[in-house]
């Protein structure tokens, strides 16, 4: 789970796992807060699978309430 406070405009958010890159483009207004979800599985034998979630805003908010905040990221 990533919580972003945005500046005006369009932003490309990227994460890398196991040599694969995952991109998502988001748009927002100055100061708007958006939640992005990442999900995945890592297996002991080396296989892994990760991706951006396609959860609704309400689903992400429910998951965020059960999660522990590690860090806020501000793109102002």
JSON list of N, CA, C and O in Angstrom, two decimals, residues 23-49:
[
{"chain": "A", "resi": 23, "resn": "UNK", "atom": "N", "xyz": [4.66, -0.28, -13.97]},
{"chain": "A", "resi": 23, "resn": "UNK", "atom": "CA", "xyz": [4.36, 1.15, -14.06]},
{"chain": "A", "resi": 23, "resn": "UNK", "atom": "C", "xyz": [2.87, 1.39, -13.90]},
{"chain": "A", "resi": 23, "resn": "UNK", "atom": "O", "xyz": [2.05, 0.57, -14.30]},
{"chain": "A", "resi": 24, "resn": "UNK", "atom": "N", "xyz": [2.56, 2.53, -13.35]},
{"chain": "A", "resi": 24, "resn": "UNK", "atom": "CA", "xyz": [1.17, 3.00, -13.28]},
{"chain": "A", "resi": 24, "resn": "UNK", "atom": "C", "xyz": [1.19, 4.51, -13.42]},
{"chain": "A", "resi": 24, "resn": "UNK", "atom": "O", "xyz": [2.01, 5.18, -12.82]},
{"chain": "A", "resi": 25, "resn": "UNK", "atom": "N", "xyz": [0.30, 5.04, -14.23]},
{"chain": "A", "resi": 25, "resn": "UNK", "atom": "CA", "xyz": [0.18, 6.48, -14.41]},
{"chain": "A", "resi": 25, "resn": "UNK", "atom": "C", "xyz": [-1.05, 6.96, -13.66]},
{"chain": "A", "resi": 25, "resn": "UNK", "atom": "O", "xyz": [-2.13, 6.38, -13.80]},
{"chain": "A", "resi": 26, "resn": "UNK", "atom": "N", "xyz": [-0.87, 8.00, -12.85]},
{"chain": "A", "resi": 26, "resn": "UNK", "atom": "CA", "xyz": [-1.99, 8.57, -12.10]},
{"chain": "A", "resi": 26, "resn": "UNK", "atom": "C", "xyz": [-2.00, 10.08, -12.31]},
{"chain": "A", "resi": 26, "resn": "UNK", "atom": "O", "xyz": [-0.99, 10.69, -12.61]},
{"chain": "A", "resi": 27, "resn": "UNK", "atom": "N", "xyz": [-3.17, 10.67, -12.15]},
{"chain": "A", "resi": 27, "resn": "UNK", "atom": "CA", "xyz": [-3.34, 12.11, -12.26]},
{"chain": "A", "resi": 27, "resn": "UNK", "atom": "C", "xyz": [-3.96, 12.62, -10.98]},
{"chain": "A", "resi": 27, "resn": "UNK", "atom": "O", "xyz": [-4.72, 11.91, -10.32]},
{"chain": "A", "resi": 28, "resn": "UNK", "atom": "N", "xyz": [-3.64, 13.86, -10.64]},
{"chain": "A", "resi": 28, "resn": "UNK", "atom": "CA", "xyz": [-4.22, 14.42, -9.43]},
{"chain": "A", "resi": 28, "resn": "UNK", "atom": "C", "xyz": [-4.09, 15.92, -9.37]},
{"chain": "A", "resi": 28, "resn": "UNK", "atom": "O", "xyz": [-3.38, 16.53, -10.16]},
{"chain": "A", "resi": 29, "resn": "UNK", "atom": "N", "xyz": [-4.79, 16.48, -8.42]},
{"chain": "A", "resi": 29, "resn": "UNK", "atom": "CA", "xyz": [-4.71, 17.91, -8.16]},
{"chain": "A", "resi": 29, "resn": "UNK", "atom": "C", "xyz": [-3.77, 18.14, -6.98]},
{"chain": "A", "resi": 29, "resn": "UNK", "atom": "O", "xyz": [-3.50, 17.23, -6.20]},
{"chain": "A", "resi": 30, "resn": "UNK", "atom": "N", "xyz": [-3.29, 19.35, -6.83]},
{"chain": "A", "resi": 30, "resn": "UNK", "atom": "CA", "xyz": [-2.33, 19.68, -5.78]},
{"chain": "A", "resi": 30, "resn": "UNK", "atom": "C", "xyz": [-2.88, 19.33, -4.40]},
{"chain": "A", "resi": 30, "resn": "UNK", "atom": "O", "xyz": [-3.99, 19.72, -4.05]},
{"chain": "A", "resi": 31, "resn": "UNK", "atom": "N", "xyz": [-2.11, 18.55, -3.65]},
{"chain": "A", "resi": 31, "resn": "UNK", "atom": "CA", "xyz": [-2.48, 18.16, -2.30]},
{"chain": "A", "resi": 31, "resn": "UNK", "atom": "C", "xyz": [-3.39, 16.96, -2.20]},
{"chain": "A", "resi": 31, "resn": "UNK", "atom": "O", "xyz": [-3.65, 16.47, -1.11]},
{"chain": "A", "resi": 32, "resn": "UNK", "atom": "N", "xyz": [-3.90, 16.47, -3.31]},
{"chain": "A", "resi": 32, "resn": "UNK", "atom": "CA", "xyz": [-4.79, 15.30, -3.30]},
{"chain": "A", "resi": 32, "resn": "UNK", "atom": "C", "xyz": [-4.02, 14.08, -2.79]},
{"chain": "A", "resi": 32, "resn": "UNK", "atom": "O", "xyz": [-2.85, 13.90, -3.09]},
{"chain": "A", "resi": 33, "resn": "UNK", "atom": "N", "xyz": [-4.68, 13.25, -2.01]},
{"chain": "A", "resi": 33, "resn": "UNK", "atom": "CA", "xyz": [-4.07, 12.02, -1.50]},
{"chain": "A", "resi": 33, "resn": "UNK", "atom": "C", "xyz": [-4.68, 10.84, -2.23]},
{"chain": "A", "resi": 33, "resn": "UNK", "atom": "O", "xyz": [-5.90, 10.73, -2.34]},
{"chain": "A", "resi": 34, "resn": "UNK", "atom": "N", "xyz": [-3.82, 9.97, -2.78]},
{"chain": "A", "resi": 34, "resn": "UNK", "atom": "CA", "xyz": [-4.27, 8.77, -3.46]},
{"chain": "A", "resi": 34, "resn": "UNK", "atom": "C", "xyz": [-3.60, 7.55, -2.85]},
{"chain": "A", "resi": 34, "resn": "UNK", "atom": "O", "xyz": [-2.45, 7.62, -2.40]},
{"chain": "A", "resi": 35, "resn": "UNK", "atom": "N", "xyz": [-4.33, 6.45, -2.85]},
{"chain": "A", "resi": 35, "resn": "UNK", "atom": "CA", "xyz": [-3.79, 5.17, -2.39]},
{"chain": "A", "resi": 35, "resn": "UNK", "atom": "C", "xyz": [-3.56, 4.27, -3.58]},
{"chain": "A", "resi": 35, "resn": "UNK", "atom": "O", "xyz": [-4.39, 4.19, -4.49]},
{"chain": "A", "resi": 36, "resn": "UNK", "atom": "N", "xyz": [-2.42, 3.59, -3.59]},
{"chain": "A", "resi": 36, "resn": "UNK", "atom": "CA", "xyz": [-2.11, 2.60, -4.62]},
{"chain": "A", "resi": 36, "resn": "UNK", "atom": "C", "xyz": [-1.78, 1.29, -3.91]},
{"chain": "A", "resi": 36, "resn": "UNK", "atom": "O", "xyz": [-1.08, 1.30, -2.90]},
{"chain": "A", "resi": 37, "resn": "UNK", "atom": "N", "xyz": [-2.26, 0.19, -4.45]},
{"chain": "A", "resi": 37, "resn": "UNK", "atom": "CA", "xyz": [-1.98, -1.10, -3.85]},
{"chain": "A", "resi": 37, "resn": "UNK", "atom": "C", "xyz": [-1.07, -1.94, -4.71]},
{"chain": "A", "resi": 37, "resn": "UNK", "atom": "O", "xyz": [-1.16, -1.93, -5.93]},
{"chain": "A", "resi": 38, "resn": "UNK", "atom": "N", "xyz": [-0.16, -2.64, -4.04]},
{"chain": "A", "resi": 38, "resn": "UNK", "atom": "CA", "xyz": [0.72, -3.61, -4.69]},
{"chain": "A", "resi": 38, "resn": "UNK", "atom": "C", "xyz": [0.46, -4.95, -4.03]},
{"chain": "A", "resi": 38, "resn": "UNK", "atom": "O", "xyz": [0.33, -5.04, -2.81]},
{"chain": "A", "resi": 39, "resn": "UNK", "atom": "N", "xyz": [0.37, -5.99, -4.82]},
{"chain": "A", "resi": 39, "resn": "UNK", "atom": "CA", "xyz": [0.18, -7.32, -4.26]},
{"chain": "A", "resi": 39, "resn": "UNK", "atom": "C", "xyz": [1.17, -8.28, -4.90]},
{"chain": "A", "resi": 39, "resn": "UNK", "atom": "O", "xyz": [1.72, -7.99, -5.96]},
{"chain": "A", "resi": 40, "resn": "UNK", "atom": "N", "xyz": [1.41, -9.38, -4.25]},
{"chain": "A", "resi": 40, "resn": "UNK", "atom": "CA", "xyz": [2.35, -10.34, -4.83]},
{"chain": "A", "resi": 40, "resn": "UNK", "atom": "C", "xyz": [2.59, -11.53, -3.94]},
{"chain": "A", "resi": 40, "resn": "UNK", "atom": "O", "xyz": [2.14, -11.59, -2.79]},
{"chain": "A", "resi": 41, "resn": "UNK", "atom": "N", "xyz": [3.31, -12.47, -4.50]},
{"chain": "A", "resi": 41, "resn": "UNK", "atom": "CA", "xyz": [3.67, -13.70, -3.80]},
{"chain": "A", "resi": 41, "resn": "UNK", "atom": "C", "xyz": [5.12, -14.02, -4.12]},
{"chain": "A", "resi": 41, "resn": "UNK", "atom": "O", "xyz": [5.54, -13.91, -5.26]},
{"chain": "A", "resi": 42, "resn": "UNK", "atom": "N", "xyz": [5.87, -14.42, -3.11]},
{"chain": "A", "resi": 42, "resn": "UNK", "atom": "CA", "xyz": [7.25, -14.89, -3.28]},
{"chain": "A", "resi": 42, "resn": "UNK", "atom": "C", "xyz": [7.31, -16.33, -2.77]},
{"chain": "A", "resi": 42, "resn": "UNK", "atom": "O", "xyz": [6.90, -16.60, -1.64]},
{"chain": "A", "resi": 43, "resn": "UNK", "atom": "N", "xyz": [7.82, -17.22, -3.60]},
{"chain": "A", "resi": 43, "resn": "UNK", "atom": "CA", "xyz": [7.91, -18.63, -3.22]},
{"chain": "A", "resi": 43, "resn": "UNK", "atom": "C", "xyz": [9.34, -18.98, -2.84]},
{"chain": "A", "resi": 43, "resn": "UNK", "atom": "O", "xyz": [10.29, -18.42, -3.39]},
{"chain": "A", "resi": 44, "resn": "UNK", "atom": "N", "xyz": [9.49, -19.93, -1.95]},
{"chain": "A", "resi": 44, "resn": "UNK", "atom": "CA", "xyz": [10.80, -20.33, -1.45]},
{"chain": "A", "resi": 44, "resn": "UNK", "atom": "C", "xyz": [11.72, -20.84, -2.57]},
{"chain": "A", "resi": 44, "resn": "UNK", "atom": "O", "xyz": [12.93, -20.71, -2.50]},
{"chain": "A", "resi": 45, "resn": "UNK", "atom": "N", "xyz": [11.14, -21.42, -3.62]},
{"chain": "A", "resi": 45, "resn": "UNK", "atom": "CA", "xyz": [11.96, -21.95, -4.71]},
{"chain": "A", "resi": 45, "resn": "UNK", "atom": "C", "xyz": [12.33, -20.89, -5.75]},
{"chain": "A", "resi": 45, "resn": "UNK", "atom": "O", "xyz": [12.93, -21.20, -6.76]},
{"chain": "A", "resi": 46, "resn": "UNK", "atom": "N", "xyz": [12.02, -19.64, -5.46]},
{"chain": "A", "resi": 46, "resn": "UNK", "atom": "CA", "xyz": [12.51, -18.55, -6.29]},
{"chain": "A", "resi": 46, "resn": "UNK", "atom": "C", "xyz": [11.49, -17.90, -7.20]},
{"chain": "A", "resi": 46, "resn": "UNK", "atom": "O", "xyz": [11.75, -16.84, -7.74]},
{"chain": "A", "resi": 47, "resn": "UNK", "atom": "N", "xyz": [10.34, -18.50, -7.39]},
{"chain": "A", "resi": 47, "resn": "UNK", "atom": "CA", "xyz": [9.31, -17.88, -8.23]},
{"chain": "A", "resi": 47, "resn": "UNK", "atom": "C", "xyz": [8.63, -16.76, -7.47]},
{"chain": "A", "resi": 47, "resn": "UNK", "atom": "O", "xyz": [8.48, -16.82, -6.25]},
{"chain": "A", "resi": 48, "resn": "UNK", "atom": "N", "xyz": [8.21, -15.75, -8.19]},
{"chain": "A", "resi": 48, "resn": "UNK", "atom": "CA", "xyz": [7.45, -14.67, -7.56]},
{"chain": "A", "resi": 48, "resn": "UNK", "atom": "C", "xyz": [6.49, -14.08, -8.58]},
{"chain": "A", "resi": 48, "resn": "UNK", "atom": "O", "xyz": [6.65, -14.25, -9.79]},
{"chain": "A", "resi": 49, "resn": "UNK", "atom": "N", "xyz": [5.50, -13.41, -8.06]},
{"chain": "A", "resi": 49, "resn": "UNK", "atom": "CA", "xyz": [4.49, -12.78, -8.90]},
{"chain": "A", "resi": 49, "resn": "UNK", "atom": "C", "xyz": [4.04, -11.51, -8.19]},
{"chain": "A", "resi": 49, "resn": "UNK", "atom": "O", "xyz": [3.61, -11.55, -7.03]}
]
